[in-house]
Tab-separated table of C-alpha atoms in Angstrom:
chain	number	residue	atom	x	y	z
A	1	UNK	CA	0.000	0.000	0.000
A	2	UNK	CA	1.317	3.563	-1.134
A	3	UNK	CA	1.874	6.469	1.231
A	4	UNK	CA	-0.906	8.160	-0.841
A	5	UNK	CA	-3.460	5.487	0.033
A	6	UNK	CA	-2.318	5.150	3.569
A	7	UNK	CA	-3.098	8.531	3.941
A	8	UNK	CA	-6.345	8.796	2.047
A	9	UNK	CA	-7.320	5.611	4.618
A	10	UNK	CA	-6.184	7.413	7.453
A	11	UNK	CA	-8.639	10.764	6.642
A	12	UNK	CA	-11.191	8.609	5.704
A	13	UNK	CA	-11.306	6.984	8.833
A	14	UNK	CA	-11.135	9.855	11.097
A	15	UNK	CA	-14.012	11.856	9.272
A	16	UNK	CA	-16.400	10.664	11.823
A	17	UNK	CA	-13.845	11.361	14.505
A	18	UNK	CA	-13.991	14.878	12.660
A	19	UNK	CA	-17.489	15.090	12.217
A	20	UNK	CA	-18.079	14.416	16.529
A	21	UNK	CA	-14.880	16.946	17.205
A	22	UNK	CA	-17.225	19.777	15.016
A	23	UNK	CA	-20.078	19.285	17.156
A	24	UNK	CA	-18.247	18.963	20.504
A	25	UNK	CA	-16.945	22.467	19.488
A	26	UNK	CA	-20.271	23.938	17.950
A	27	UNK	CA	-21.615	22.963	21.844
A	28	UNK	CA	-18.644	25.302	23.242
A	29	UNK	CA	-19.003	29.084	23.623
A	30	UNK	CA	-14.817	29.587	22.929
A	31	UNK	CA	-12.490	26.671	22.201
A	32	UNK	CA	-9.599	25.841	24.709
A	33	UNK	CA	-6.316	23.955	23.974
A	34	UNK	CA	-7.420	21.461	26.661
A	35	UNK	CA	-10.477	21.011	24.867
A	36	UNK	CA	-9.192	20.643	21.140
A	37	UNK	CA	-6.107	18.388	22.792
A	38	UNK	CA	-8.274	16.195	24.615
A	39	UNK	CA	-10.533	14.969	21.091
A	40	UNK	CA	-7.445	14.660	19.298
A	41	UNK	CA	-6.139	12.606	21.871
A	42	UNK	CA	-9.403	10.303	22.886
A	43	UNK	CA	-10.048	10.068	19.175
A	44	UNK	CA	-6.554	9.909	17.614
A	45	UNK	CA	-6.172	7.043	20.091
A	46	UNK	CA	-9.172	4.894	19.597
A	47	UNK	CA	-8.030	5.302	16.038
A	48	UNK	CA	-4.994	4.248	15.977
A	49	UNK	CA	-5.776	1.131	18.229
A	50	UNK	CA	-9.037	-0.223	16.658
A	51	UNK	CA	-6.874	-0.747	13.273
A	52	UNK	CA	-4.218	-3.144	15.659
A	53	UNK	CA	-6.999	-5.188	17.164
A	54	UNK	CA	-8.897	-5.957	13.136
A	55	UNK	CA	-4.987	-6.414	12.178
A	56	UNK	CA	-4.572	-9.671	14.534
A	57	UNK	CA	-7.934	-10.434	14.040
A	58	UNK	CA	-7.060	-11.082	10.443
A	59	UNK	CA	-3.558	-12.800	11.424
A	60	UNK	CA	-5.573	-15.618	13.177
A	61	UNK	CA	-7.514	-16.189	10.352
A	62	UNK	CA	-5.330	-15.672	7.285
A	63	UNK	CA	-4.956	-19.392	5.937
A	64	UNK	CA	-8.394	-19.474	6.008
A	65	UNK	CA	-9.236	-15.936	3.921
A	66	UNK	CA	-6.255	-15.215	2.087
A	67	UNK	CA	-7.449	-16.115	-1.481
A	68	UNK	CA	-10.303	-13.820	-1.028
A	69	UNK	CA	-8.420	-10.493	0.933
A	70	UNK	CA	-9.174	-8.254	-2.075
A	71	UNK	CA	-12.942	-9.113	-1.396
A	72	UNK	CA	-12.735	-8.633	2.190
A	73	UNK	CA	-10.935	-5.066	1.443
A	74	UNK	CA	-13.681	-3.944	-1.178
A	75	UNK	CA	-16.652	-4.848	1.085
A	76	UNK	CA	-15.677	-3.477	4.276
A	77	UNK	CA	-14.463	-0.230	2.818
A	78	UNK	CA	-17.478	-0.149	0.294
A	79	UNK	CA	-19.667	-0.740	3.568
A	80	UNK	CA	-17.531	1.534	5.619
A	81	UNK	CA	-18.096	4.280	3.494
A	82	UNK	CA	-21.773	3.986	2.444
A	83	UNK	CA	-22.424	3.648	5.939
A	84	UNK	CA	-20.750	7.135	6.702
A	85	UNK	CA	-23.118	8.585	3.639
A	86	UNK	CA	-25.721	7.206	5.133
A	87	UNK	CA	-24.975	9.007	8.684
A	88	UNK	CA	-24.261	12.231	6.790
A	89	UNK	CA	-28.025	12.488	5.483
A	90	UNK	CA	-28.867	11.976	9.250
A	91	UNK	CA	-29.585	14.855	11.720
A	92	UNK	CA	-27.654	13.779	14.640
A	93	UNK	CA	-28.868	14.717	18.461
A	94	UNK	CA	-27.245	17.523	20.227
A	95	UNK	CA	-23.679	17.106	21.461
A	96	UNK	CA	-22.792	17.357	25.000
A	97	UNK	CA	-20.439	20.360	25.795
A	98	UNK	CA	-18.450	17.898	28.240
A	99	UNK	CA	-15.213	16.625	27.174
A	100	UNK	CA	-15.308	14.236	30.196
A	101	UNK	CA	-14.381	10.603	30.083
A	102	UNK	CA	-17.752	9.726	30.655
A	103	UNK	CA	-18.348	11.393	27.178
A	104	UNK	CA	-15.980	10.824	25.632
A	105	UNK	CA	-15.167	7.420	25.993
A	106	UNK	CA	-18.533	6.295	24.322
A	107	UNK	CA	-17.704	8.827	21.477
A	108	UNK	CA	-14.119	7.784	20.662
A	109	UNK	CA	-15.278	4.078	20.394
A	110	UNK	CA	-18.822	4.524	18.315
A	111	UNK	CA	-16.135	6.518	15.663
A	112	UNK	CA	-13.351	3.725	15.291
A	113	UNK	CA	-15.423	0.943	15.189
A	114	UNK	CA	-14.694	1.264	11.700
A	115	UNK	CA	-10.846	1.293	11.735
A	116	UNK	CA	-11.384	-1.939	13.469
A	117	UNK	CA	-12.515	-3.167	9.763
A	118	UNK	CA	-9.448	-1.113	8.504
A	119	UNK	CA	-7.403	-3.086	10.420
A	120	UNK	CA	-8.552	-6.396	8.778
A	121	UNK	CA	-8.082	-4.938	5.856
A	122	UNK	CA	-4.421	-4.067	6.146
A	123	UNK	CA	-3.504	-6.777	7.744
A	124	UNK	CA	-5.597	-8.645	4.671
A	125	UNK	CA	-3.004	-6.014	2.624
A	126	UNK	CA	0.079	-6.807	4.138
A	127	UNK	CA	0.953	-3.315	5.267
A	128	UNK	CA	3.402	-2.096	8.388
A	129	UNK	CA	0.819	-2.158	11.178
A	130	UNK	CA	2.291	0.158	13.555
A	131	UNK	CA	3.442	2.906	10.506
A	132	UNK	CA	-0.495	2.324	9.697
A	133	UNK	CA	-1.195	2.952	12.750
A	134	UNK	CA	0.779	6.623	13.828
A	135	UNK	CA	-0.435	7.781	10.717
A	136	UNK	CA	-3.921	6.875	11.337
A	137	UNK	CA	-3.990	8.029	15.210
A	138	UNK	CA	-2.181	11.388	14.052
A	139	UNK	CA	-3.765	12.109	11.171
A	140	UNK	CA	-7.224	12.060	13.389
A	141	UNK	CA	-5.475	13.776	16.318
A	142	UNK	CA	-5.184	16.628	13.790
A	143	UNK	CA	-8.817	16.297	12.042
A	144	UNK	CA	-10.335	16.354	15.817
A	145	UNK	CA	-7.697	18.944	17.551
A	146	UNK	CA	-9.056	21.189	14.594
A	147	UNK	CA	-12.755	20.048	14.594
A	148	UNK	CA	-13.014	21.644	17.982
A	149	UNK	CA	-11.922	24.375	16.485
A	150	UNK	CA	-13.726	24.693	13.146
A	151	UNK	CA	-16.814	23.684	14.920
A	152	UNK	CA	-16.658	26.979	17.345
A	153	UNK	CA	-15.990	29.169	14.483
A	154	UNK	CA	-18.322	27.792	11.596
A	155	UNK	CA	-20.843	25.851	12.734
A	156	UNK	CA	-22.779	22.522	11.949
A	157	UNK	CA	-22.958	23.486	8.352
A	158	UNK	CA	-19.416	20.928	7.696
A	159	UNK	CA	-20.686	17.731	9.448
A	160	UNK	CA	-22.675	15.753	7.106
A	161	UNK	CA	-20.093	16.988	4.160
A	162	UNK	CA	-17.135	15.587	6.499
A	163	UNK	CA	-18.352	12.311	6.301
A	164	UNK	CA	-19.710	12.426	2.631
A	165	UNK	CA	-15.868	13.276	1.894
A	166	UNK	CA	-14.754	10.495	4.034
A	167	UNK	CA	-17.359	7.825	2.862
A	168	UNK	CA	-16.256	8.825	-0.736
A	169	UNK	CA	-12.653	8.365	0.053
A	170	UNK	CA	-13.665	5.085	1.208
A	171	UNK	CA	-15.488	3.522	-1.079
A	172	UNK	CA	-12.730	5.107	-3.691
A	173	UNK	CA	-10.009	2.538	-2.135
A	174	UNK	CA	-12.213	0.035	-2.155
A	175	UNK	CA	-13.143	-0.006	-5.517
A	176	UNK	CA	-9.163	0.992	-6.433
A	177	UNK	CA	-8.341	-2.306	-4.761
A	178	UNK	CA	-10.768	-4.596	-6.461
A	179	UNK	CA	-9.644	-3.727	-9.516
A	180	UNK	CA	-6.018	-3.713	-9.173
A	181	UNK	CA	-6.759	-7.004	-7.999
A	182	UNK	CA	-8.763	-8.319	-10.756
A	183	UNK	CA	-5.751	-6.284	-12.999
A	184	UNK	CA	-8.511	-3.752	-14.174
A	185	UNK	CA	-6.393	-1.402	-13.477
């Protein structure tokens, strides 16, 4: 897997992380540092470990699905990313204001269950899971340090496009995949 495609993964992944950081800071009168620092961190985190876990998930069961990894790659980031255009058409309930554990720690998980997927699917790719990784969990420390942020000074217009962009980016690897597999491309 390219740089390029790590990448577009790794902002693909952390649009929802993105999407919750612009509501946490549409809920906030003024952003703080601690506030912006502690979404990167909660998110960036869950992030960057949901894609380990999938990645040995997948090295239990590689005998069993290697001849079909391209498959497993295309569905799970097709479904990954329809399911984040889905959410984008949705009018999500108000945010809490609180960046407390008790907040956030439901948040940070309901927005990487997906880069537990990702995680099956580079391990199902064969890529470095711990460069994956640090460029996953700090490219959505950045997205959610500056969601606060954008989300205090813009408003809720950006959510729903945040995830259209991400579920796009998505589904764009997965289909890349399939048919560099089936030497489409």
């Amino acid at each position: 897997m390219s740089f390029i495609e790590l990448i577009l993964i790794a902002i693909g992944v952390s649009m929802d992380a993105f999407a919750v950081s612009i509501s946490k800071g549409l809920c906030l009168q003024t952003s703080s540092l601690r506030c912006m620092t502690t979404a990167g961190l909660y998110f960036g985190l869950f992030q960057a470990g949901m894609p380990l876990i999938g990645y040995y998930l997948y090295g239990g069961l590689e005998s069993a699905i290697t001849e079909v990894d391209h498959w497993i790659a295309f569905v799970l980031l097709v479904a990954i990313g329809t399911n984040m255009l889905i959410e984008a058409g949705k009018k999500g309930e108000g945010e809490n204001a609180s960046f407390s554990f008790r907040y956030m720690l439901p948040l940070a998980i309901a927005t990487s269950i997906d880069a537990l997927a990702v995680g099956i699917t580079l391990g199902a790719l064969g890529t470095n899971i711990y460069y994956a990784i640090f460029v996953i969990g700090v490219t959505t420390f950045l997205f959610s340090f500056f969601g606060v942020k954008i989300g205090c000074i813009f408003g809720n217009k950006y959510e729903s496009k945040a995830k259209i962009i991400g579920g796009l980016i998505l589904i764009c690897i997965g289909i890349k995949i399939l048919l560099e597999h089936l030497k489409l491309l």
